[in-house]
Coordinates of C-alpha atoms (C1' of nucleotides) in Angstrom, one line a residue:
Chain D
X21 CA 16.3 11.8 -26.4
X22 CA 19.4 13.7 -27.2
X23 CA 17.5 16.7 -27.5
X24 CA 15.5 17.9 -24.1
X25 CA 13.1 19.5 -25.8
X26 CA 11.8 16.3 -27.7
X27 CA 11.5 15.0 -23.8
X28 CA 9.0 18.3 -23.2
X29 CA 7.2 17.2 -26.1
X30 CA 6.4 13.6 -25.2
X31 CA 5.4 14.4 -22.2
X32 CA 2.7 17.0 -23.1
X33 CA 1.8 14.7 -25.8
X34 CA 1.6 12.1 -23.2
X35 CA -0.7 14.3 -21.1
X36 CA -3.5 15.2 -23.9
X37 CA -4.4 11.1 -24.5
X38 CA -8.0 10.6 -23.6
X39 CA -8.1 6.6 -25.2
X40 CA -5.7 3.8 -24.2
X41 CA -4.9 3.4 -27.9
X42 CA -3.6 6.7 -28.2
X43 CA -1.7 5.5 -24.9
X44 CA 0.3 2.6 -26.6
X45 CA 0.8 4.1 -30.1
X46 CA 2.8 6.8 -27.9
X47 CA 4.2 3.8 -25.7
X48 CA 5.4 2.7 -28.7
X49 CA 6.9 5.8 -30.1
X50 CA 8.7 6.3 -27.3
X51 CA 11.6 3.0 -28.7
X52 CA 12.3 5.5 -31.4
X53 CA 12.3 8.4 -29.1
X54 CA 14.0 7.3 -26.9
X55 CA 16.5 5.1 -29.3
X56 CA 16.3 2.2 -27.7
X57 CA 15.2 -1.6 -29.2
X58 CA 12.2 -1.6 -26.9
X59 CA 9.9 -0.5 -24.4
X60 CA 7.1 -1.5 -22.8
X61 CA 5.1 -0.5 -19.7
X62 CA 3.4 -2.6 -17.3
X63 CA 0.3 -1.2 -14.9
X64 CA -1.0 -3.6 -11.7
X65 CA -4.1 -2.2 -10.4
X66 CA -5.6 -2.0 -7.5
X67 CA -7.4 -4.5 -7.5
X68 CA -4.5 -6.9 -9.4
X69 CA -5.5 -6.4 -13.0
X70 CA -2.5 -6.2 -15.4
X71 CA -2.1 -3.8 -18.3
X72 CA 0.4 -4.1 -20.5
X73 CA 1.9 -3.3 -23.8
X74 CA 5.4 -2.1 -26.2
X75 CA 7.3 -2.7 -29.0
X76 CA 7.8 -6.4 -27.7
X77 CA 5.8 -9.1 -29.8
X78 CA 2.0 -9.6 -29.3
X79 CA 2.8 -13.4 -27.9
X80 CA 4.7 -11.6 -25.3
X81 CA 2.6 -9.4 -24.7
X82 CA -0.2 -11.5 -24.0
X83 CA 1.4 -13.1 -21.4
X84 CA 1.8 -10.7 -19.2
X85 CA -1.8 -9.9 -18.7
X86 CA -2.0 -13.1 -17.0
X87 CA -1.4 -11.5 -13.4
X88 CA 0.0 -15.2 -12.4
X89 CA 2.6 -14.8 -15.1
X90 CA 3.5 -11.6 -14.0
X91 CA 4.6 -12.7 -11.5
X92 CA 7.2 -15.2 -12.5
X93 CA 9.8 -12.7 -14.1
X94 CA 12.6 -11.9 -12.2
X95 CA 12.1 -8.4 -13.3
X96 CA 8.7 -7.7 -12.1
X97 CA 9.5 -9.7 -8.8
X98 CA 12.8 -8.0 -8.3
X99 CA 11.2 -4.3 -9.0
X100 CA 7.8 -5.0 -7.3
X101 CA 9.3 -4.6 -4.1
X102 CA 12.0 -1.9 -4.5
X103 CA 11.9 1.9 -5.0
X104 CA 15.3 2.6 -7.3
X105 CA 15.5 2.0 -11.2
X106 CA 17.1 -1.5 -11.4
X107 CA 19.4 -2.3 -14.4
X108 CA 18.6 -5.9 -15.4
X109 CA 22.0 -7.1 -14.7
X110 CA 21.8 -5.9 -11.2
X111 CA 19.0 -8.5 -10.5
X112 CA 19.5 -12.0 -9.0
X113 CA 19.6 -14.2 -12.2
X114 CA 21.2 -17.4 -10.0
X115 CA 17.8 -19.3 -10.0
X116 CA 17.0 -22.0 -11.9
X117 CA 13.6 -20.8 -12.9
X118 CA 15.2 -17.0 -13.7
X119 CA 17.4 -18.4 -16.3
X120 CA 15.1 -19.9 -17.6
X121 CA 12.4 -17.4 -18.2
X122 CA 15.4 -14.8 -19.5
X123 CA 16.5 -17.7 -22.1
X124 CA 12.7 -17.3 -23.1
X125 CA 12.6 -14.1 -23.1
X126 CA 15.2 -14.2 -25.6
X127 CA 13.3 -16.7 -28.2
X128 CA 10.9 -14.0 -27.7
X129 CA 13.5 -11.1 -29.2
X130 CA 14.1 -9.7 -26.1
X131 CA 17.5 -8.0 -25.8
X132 CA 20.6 -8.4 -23.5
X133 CA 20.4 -4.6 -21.7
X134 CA 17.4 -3.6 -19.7
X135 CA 16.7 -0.7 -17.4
X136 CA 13.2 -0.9 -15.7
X137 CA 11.8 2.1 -13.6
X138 CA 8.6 0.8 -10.8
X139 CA 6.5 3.8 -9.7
X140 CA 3.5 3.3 -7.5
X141 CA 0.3 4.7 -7.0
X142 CA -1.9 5.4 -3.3
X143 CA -3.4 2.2 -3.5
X144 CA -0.7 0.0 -4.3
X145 CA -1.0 0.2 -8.2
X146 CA 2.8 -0.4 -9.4
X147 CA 3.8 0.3 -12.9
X148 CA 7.1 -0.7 -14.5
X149 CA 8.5 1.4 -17.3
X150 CA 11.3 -0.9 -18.9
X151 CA 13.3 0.2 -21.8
X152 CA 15.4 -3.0 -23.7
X153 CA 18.0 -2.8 -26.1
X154 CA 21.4 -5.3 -28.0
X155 CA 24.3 -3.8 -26.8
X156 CA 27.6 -4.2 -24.7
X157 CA 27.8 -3.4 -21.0
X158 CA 30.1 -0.1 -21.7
X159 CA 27.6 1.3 -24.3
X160 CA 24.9 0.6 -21.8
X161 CA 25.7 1.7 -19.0
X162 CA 26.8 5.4 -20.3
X163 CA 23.5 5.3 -22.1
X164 CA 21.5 4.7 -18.3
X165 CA 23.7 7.5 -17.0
X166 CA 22.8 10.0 -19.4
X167 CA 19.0 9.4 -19.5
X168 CA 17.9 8.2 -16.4
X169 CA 16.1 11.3 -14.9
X170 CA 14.2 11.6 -18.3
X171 CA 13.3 8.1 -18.0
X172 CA 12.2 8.4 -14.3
X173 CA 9.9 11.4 -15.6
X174 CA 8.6 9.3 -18.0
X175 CA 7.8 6.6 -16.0
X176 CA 6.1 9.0 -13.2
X177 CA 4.0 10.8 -16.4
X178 CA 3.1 7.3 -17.9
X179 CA 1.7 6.1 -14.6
X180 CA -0.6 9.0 -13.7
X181 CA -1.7 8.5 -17.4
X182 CA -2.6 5.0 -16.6
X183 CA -4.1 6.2 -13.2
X184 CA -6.7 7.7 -15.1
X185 CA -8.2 4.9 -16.8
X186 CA -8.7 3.5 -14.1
X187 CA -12.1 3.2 -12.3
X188 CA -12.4 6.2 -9.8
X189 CA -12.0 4.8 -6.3
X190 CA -11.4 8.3 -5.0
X191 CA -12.2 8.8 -1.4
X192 CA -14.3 11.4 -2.1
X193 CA -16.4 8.9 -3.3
X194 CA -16.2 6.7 -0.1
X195 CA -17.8 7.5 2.8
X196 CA -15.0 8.3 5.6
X197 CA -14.3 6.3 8.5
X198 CA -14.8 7.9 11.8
X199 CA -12.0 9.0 14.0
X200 CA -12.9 6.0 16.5
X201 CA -13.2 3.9 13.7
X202 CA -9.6 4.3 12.7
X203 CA -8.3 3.8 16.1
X204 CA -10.4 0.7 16.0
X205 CA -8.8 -0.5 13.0
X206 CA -5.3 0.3 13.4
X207 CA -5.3 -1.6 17.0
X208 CA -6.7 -4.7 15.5
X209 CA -4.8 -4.5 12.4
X210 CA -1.2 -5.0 14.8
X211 CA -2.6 -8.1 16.4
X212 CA -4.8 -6.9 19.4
X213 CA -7.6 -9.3 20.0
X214 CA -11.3 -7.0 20.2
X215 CA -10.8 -7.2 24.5
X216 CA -7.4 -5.9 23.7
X217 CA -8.4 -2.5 21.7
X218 CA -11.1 -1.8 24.2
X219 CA -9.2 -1.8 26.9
X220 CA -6.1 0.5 25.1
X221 CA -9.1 2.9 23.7
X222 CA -10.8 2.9 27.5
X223 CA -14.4 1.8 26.0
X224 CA -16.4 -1.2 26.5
X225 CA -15.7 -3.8 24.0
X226 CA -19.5 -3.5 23.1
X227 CA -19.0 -0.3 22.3
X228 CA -16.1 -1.2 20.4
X229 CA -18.4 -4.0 17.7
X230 CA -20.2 -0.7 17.0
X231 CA -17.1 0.7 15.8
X232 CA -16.0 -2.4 14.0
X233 CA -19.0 -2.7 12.4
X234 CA -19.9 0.9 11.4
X235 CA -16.5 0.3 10.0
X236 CA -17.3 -3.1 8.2
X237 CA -20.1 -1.2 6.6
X238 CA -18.6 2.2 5.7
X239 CA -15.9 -0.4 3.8
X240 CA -18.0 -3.0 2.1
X241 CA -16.5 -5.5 4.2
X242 CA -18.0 -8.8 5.0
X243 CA -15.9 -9.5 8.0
X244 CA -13.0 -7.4 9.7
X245 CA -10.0 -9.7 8.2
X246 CA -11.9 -7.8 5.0
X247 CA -12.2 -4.3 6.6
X248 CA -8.4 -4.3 7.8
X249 CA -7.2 -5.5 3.9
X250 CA -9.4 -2.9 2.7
X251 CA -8.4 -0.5 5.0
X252 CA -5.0 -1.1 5.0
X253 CA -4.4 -1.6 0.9
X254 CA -6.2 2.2 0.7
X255 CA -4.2 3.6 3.0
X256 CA -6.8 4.9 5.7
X257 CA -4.7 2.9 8.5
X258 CA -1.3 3.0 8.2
X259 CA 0.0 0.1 9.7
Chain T
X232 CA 15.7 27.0 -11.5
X233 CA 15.8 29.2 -14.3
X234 CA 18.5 26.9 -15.5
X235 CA 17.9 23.3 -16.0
X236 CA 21.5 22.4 -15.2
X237 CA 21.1 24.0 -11.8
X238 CA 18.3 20.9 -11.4
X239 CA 21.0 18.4 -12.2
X240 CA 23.7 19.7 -10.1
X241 CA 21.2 19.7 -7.3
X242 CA 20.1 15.9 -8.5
X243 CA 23.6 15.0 -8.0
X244 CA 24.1 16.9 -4.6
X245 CA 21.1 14.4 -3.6
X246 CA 22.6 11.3 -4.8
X247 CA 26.0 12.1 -3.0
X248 CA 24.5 12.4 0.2
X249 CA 24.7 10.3 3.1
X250 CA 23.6 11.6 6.2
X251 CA 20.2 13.2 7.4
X252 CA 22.0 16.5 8.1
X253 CA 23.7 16.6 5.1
X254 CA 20.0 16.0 3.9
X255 CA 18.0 18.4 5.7
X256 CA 20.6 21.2 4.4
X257 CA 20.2 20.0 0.4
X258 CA 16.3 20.3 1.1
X259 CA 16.4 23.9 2.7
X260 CA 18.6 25.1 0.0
X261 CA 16.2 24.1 -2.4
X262 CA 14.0 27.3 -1.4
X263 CA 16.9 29.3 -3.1
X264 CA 17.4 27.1 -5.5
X265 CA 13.6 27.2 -6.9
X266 CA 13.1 30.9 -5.6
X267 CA 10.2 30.1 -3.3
X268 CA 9.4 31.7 0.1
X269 CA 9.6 27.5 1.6
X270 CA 10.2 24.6 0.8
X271 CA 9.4 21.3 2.8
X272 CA 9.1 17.6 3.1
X273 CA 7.3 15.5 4.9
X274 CA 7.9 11.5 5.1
X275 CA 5.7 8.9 6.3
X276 CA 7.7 5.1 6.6
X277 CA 6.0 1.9 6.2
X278 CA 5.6 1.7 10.4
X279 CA 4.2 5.2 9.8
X280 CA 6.4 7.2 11.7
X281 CA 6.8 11.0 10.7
X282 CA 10.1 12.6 9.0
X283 CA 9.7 16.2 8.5
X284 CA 11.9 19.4 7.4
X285 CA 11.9 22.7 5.5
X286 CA 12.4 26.1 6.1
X287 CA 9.1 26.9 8.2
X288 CA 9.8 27.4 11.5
X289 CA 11.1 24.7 14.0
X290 CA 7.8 25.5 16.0
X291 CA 5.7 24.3 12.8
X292 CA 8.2 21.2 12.0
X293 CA 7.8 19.7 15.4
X294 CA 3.7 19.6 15.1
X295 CA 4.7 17.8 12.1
X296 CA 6.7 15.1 13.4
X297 CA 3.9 14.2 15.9
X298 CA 1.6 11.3 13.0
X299 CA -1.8 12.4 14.7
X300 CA -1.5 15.9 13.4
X301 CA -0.2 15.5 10.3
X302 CA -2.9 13.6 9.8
X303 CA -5.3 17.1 10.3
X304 CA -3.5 18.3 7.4
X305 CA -5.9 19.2 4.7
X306 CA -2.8 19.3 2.9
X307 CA -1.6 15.7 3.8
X308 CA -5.3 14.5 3.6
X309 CA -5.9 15.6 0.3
X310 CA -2.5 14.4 -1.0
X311 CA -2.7 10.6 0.8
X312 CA -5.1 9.6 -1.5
X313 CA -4.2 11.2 -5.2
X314 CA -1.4 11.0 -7.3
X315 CA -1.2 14.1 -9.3
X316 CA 0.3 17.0 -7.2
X317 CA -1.5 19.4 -5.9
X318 CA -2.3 23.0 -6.1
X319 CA -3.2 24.2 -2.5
X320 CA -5.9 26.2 -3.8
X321 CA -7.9 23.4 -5.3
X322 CA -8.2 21.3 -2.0
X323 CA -11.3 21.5 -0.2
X324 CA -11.2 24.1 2.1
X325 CA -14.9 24.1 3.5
X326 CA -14.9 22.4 6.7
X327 CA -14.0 24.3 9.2
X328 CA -11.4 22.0 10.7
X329 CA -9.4 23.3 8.1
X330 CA -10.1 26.8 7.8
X331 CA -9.0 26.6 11.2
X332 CA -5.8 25.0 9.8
X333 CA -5.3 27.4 7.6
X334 CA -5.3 30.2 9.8
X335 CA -2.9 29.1 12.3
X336 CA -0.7 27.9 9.1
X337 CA -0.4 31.3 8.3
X338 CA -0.4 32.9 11.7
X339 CA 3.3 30.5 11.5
X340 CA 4.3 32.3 8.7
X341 CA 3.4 30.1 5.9
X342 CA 2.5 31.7 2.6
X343 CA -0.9 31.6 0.5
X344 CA 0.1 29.6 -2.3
X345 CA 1.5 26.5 -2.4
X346 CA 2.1 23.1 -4.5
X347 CA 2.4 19.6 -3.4
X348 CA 3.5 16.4 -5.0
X349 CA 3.2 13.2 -3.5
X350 CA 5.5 10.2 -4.2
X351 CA 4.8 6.7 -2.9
X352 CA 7.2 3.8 -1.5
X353 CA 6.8 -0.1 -2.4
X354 CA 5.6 -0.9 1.4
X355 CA 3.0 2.5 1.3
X356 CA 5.5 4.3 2.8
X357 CA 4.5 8.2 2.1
X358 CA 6.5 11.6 0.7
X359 CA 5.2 15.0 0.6
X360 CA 7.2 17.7 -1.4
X361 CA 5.7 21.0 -1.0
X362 CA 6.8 24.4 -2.0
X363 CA 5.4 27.4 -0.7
X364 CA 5.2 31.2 -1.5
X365 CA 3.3 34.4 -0.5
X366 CA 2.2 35.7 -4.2
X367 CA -0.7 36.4 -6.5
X368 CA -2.4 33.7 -8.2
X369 CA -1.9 34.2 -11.5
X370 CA 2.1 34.9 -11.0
X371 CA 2.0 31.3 -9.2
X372 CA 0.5 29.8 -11.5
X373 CA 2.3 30.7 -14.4
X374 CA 4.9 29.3 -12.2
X375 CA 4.0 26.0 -11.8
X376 CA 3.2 25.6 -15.1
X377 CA 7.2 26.7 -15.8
X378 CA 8.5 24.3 -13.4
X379 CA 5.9 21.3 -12.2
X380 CA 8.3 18.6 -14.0
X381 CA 11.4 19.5 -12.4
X382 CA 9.0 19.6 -9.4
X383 CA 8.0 16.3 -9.6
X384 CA 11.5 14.7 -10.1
X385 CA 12.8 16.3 -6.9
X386 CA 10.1 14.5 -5.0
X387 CA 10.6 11.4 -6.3
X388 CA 14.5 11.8 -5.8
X389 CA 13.8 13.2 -2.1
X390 CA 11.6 10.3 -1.6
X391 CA 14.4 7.7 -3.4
X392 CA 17.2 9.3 -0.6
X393 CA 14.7 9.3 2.2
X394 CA 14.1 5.7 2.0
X395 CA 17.8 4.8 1.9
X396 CA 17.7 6.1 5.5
X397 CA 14.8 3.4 6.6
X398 CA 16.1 0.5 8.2
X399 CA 16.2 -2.0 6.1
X400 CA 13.2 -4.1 5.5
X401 CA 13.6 -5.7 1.8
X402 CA 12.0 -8.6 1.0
X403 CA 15.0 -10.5 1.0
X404 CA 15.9 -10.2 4.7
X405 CA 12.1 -11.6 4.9
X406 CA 10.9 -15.7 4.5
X407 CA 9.1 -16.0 2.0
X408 CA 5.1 -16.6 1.6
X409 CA 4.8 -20.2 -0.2
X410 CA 1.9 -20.1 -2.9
X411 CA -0.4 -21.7 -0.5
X412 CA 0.1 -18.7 1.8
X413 CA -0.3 -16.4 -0.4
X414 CA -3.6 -18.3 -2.1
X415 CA -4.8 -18.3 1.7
X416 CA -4.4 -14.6 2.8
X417 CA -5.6 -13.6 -0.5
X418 CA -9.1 -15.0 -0.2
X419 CA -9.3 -14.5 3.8
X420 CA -8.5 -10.9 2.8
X421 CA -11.2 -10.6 0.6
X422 CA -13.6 -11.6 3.0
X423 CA -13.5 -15.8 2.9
X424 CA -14.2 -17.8 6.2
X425 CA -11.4 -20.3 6.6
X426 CA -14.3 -23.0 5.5
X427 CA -15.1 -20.7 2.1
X428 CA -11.2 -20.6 1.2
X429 CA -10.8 -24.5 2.3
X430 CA -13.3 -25.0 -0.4
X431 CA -12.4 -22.6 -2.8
X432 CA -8.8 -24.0 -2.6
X433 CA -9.9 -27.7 -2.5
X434 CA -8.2 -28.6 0.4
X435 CA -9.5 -29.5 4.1
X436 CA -10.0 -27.0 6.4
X437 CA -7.2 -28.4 8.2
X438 CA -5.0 -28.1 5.7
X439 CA -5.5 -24.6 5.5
X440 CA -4.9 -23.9 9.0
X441 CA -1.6 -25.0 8.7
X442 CA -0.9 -22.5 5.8
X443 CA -2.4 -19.3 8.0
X444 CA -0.2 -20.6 10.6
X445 CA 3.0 -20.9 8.7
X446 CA 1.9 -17.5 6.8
X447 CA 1.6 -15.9 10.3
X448 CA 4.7 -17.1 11.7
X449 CA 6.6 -16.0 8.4
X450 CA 4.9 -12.4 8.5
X451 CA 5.4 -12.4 12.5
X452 CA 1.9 -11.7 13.4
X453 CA 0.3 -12.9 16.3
X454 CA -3.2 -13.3 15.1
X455 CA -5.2 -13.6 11.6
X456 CA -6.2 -9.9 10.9
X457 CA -2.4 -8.9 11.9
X458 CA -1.3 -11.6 9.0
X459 CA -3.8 -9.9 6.6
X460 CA -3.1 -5.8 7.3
X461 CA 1.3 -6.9 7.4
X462 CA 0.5 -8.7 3.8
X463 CA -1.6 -6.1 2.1
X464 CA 0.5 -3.4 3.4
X465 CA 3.6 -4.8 2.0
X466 CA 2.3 -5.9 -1.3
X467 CA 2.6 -9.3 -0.7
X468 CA -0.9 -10.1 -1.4
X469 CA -3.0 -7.9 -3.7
X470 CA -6.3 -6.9 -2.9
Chain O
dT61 C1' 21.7 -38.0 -2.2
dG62 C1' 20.3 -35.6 1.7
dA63 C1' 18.4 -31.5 3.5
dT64 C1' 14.8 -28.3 3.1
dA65 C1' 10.6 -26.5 2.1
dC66 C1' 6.0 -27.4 0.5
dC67 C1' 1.4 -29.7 0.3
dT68 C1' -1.9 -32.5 2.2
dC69 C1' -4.7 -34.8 6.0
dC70 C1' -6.8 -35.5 11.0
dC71 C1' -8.9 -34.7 16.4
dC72 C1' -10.6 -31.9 20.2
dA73 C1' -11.6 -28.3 23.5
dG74 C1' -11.4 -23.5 24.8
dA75 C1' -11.4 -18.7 23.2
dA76 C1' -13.0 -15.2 20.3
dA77 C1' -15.9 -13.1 16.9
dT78 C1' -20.5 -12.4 14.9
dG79 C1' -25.5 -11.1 14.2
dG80 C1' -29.5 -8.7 15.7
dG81 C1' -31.8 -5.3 18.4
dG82 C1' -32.2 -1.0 21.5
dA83 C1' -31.1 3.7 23.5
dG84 C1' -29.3 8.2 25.4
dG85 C1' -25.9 12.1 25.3
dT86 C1' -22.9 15.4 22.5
dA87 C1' -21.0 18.0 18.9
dT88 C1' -21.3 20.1 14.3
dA89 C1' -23.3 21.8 10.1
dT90 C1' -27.0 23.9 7.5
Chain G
dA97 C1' -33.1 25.0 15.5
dT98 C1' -33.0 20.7 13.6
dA99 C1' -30.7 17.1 11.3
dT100 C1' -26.7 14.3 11.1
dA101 C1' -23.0 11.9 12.6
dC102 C1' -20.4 10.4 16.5
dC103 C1' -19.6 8.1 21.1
dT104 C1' -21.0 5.3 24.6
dC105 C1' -23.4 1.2 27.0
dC106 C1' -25.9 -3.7 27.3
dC107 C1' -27.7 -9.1 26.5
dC108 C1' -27.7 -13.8 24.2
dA109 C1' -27.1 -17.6 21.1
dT110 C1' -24.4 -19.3 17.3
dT111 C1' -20.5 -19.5 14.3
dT112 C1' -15.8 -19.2 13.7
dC113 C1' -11.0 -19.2 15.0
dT114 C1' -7.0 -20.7 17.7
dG115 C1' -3.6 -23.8 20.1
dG116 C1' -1.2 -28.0 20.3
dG117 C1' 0.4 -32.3 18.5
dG118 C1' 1.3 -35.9 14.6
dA119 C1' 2.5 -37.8 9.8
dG120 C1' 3.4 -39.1 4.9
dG121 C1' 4.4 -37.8 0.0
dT122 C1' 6.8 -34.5 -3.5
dA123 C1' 9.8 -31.1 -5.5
dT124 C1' 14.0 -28.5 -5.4
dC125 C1' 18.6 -27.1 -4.4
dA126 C1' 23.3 -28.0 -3.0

DNA sequence: TGATACCTCCCCAGAAATGGGGAGGTATAT
DNA sequence: ATATACCTCCCCATTTCTGGGGAGGTATCA
C-alpha cells in the first residue's frame, strides 16, 4: 500500500472477478497488500444472510455465518449502526459479554489493532471491511492515518463486488407501486390508523383497501405490517 | 484533479469543516476543482427531509429541497435503488415524464452529460453526488473512466460530513429492543399474525402482546405497522 | 444484595383490519 | 383507437388487534 499504484491495481483486479473464489483469494491478498496481519470482510444481505471470509482461521470464520453470532461482536454491533470507520479501541469494550468475546477473539489469533470500514447498500445490505494487525497504539494509529481513504475505497469496491452476487432484486424487476399507493403506505407506516390516511388523503377509506391491497399485491405481502417492512426495508417509502 | 494530492487537500478541507456554509462553499469549489461545468449534492436524512446544493442555479436548488419532486428525478429514481454510480446516459429516458424532465433541466442550464454516485447511511438515509458538464460523449467518458474513484470517495466523504450535521439519533440515545422484541417484529414483519408468531415463538399469545407493546413503546410508535416501518428502517430488525 | 430489565402467563370488551365481489370515469402509452 | 393502469365509490361477515390491569420467576449489573 505504500505505492498508489498497487491500490489502482487491486481495485481493477477487484472489478474483473466473476466467482466468489476469485473474490476471497483477492480478500486474502489484500493482508499482504495491504501489510497488515489480517483482513476479512463481512457482507449482510438483504434478506440477513451473512457472507464472510479472510486471513482469520476457518473456525472463526465459520462463526460468523451464523447471522445470530454476528451479532454478538462488539464490532459488528458497534459498526452496524454508524457511518465513520471505527478503530477498535474507540468501541465500548466496558461490558461483560464484550471482553469476553475480544479475549476469544484472541484464542482465535486475532490481533490487538483493528480498523473496520461498514458500507451499505439500498436495501440495507451492510458490509464491514476490517483490517487486524500486533502492534502498539503509536505504530497504529499513524498507519490508520496514512491509509484510510485507500481503505474506504476498498471497502466501497469490495461491497459493490459483493452486490453482484447477490440475487437481483432490482426494481426493474418489481412491479412499481402507484403514486396513491405510496401515499397510502407512508401515512400508515407513521402510525395513522386506515380511517386516519383516508381522511389526510380526502378519499373514502374503501377506496383506500383498494390501495392497500393493490399495494399488498404489487409487494408479495400477506398483510400490510408485511407491505410496510417490505416497503420500507427497499426504500419505496421513506419513512 | 489532474493531481491526486489536490483530492487529498480537498479530503482534508472536508474533514475540517464545521458549518453548512462552510460546507456548501467546499462543495461548489469542487466544480473547479474537478473541471466540470457543475457539481451538486443532494441529501435525503433518515426522516426524509431534502438537503440540496451545487452550482446550478438557486431557481433549480429550491425545486430540489421540496422531497415530492426530487422524487420525479429520473436521476434520483434511477440512483435510489442501485449502488454503482451512474452515467446519465444509461438511465431510462423513455417515459415521457422524464423527457419532460430533461428538457426543463436543460432549459435551467444544466449540461448533457453527467455522472452520479450514490452513497447510503446506516438508517437509509440517502446521498447523491453528481457532476455535470456540457461535452461530447466520448470526451466524457474518457473522463470518467480517469477519475470515477476519486469520484466515489468524495461522495462517500460528502455523505460522512453531511450526516455529522443530522441531529443526533445513534442508537445509544435509543432503549434498546430486548431479544423478544426483536424475535416479535421480525416475524410480524414478515407477515406473521400475532397467533403465527405466538406459536412460532412458543409462547402465549399474551405473552407476546406484551413484547409488541414494550417494542412499541421503546421505538415510540403508536400502533403495530408504525413499530414495524421505525424497525426496518433503522436496521433494527432485518428483513 | 438490591435494582433493573427480561420472560412468561391470564381475562375481557371494544376497535380496527381483512376477504370477496362489483363498477364507472380518466389519463397515458402504443 | 384501444388497451392498460389508475382513482374513486359501496356492503357485509369474520378475524385480528388493541387497551387496561395484575403477577411471579430469572438474569445481570452496580
Amino acid at each position: 500500500m505504500t505505492n498508489r499504484d498497487y491500490l489502482d491495481q487491486i481495485l481493477a483486479e477487484l472489478e474483473a472477478i466473476s466467482t466468489l473464489d476469485e473474490f476471497q483469494r483477492v480478500v486474502r491478498d489484500l493482508s499482504n497488500a495491504i501489510e497488515v496481519d489480517h483482513v476479512d470482510f463481512l457482507w449482510v444481505d438483504a434478506e440477513g444472510k451473512n457472507f464472510y471470509f479472510g486471513t482469520h482461521s476457518e473456525d472463526w470464520a465459520k462463526r460468523y455465518r451464523d447471522p445470530a453470532f454476528v451479532r454478538l461482536d462488539p464490532i459488528v454491533t458497534g459498526c452496524y449502526q454508524r457511518f465513520h470507520p471505527v478503530d477498535w479501541k474507540r468501541l465500548d469494550w466496558s461490558s461483560k459479554s464484550a471482553r469476553t468475546f475480544w479475549s476469544e477473539a484472541h484464542a482465535y489469533g486475532v490481533g490487538n489493532q483493528g480498523y473496520s470500514i461498514p458500507v451499505r447498500g439500498p436495501n440495507g445490505q451492510f458490509a464491514l471491511f476490517s483490517i487486524n494487525h500486533q502492534c502498539e497504539d503509536a505504530v497504529w494509529d499513524s498507519f490508520i492515518a496514512a491509509h484510510s481513504r485507500e481503505l474506504i475505497l476498498l471497502a466501497h469496491f469490495l461491497n459493490r463486488k459483493a452486490l453482484e452476487f447477490e440475487p437481483d432484486r432490482s426494481p426493474d424487476q418489481r412491479l412499481p407501486l402507484s403514486p396513491r399507493e405510496v401515499d397510502t403506505l407512508t401515512l400508515l407506516a407513521v402510525g395513522y390508523s386506515r380511517a386516519q390516511v383516508a381522511e389526510t388523503l380526502s378519499i373514502s377509506e374503501h377506496t383506500l383497501r383498494v390501495y392497500i391491497e393493490g399495494a399488498r399485491f404489487k409487494l408479495g405481502a400477506i398483510n400490510t405490517t408485511h407491505a410496510i417492512a417490505r416497503a420500507t426495508s427497499s426504500g419505496l417509502i421513506i419513512v
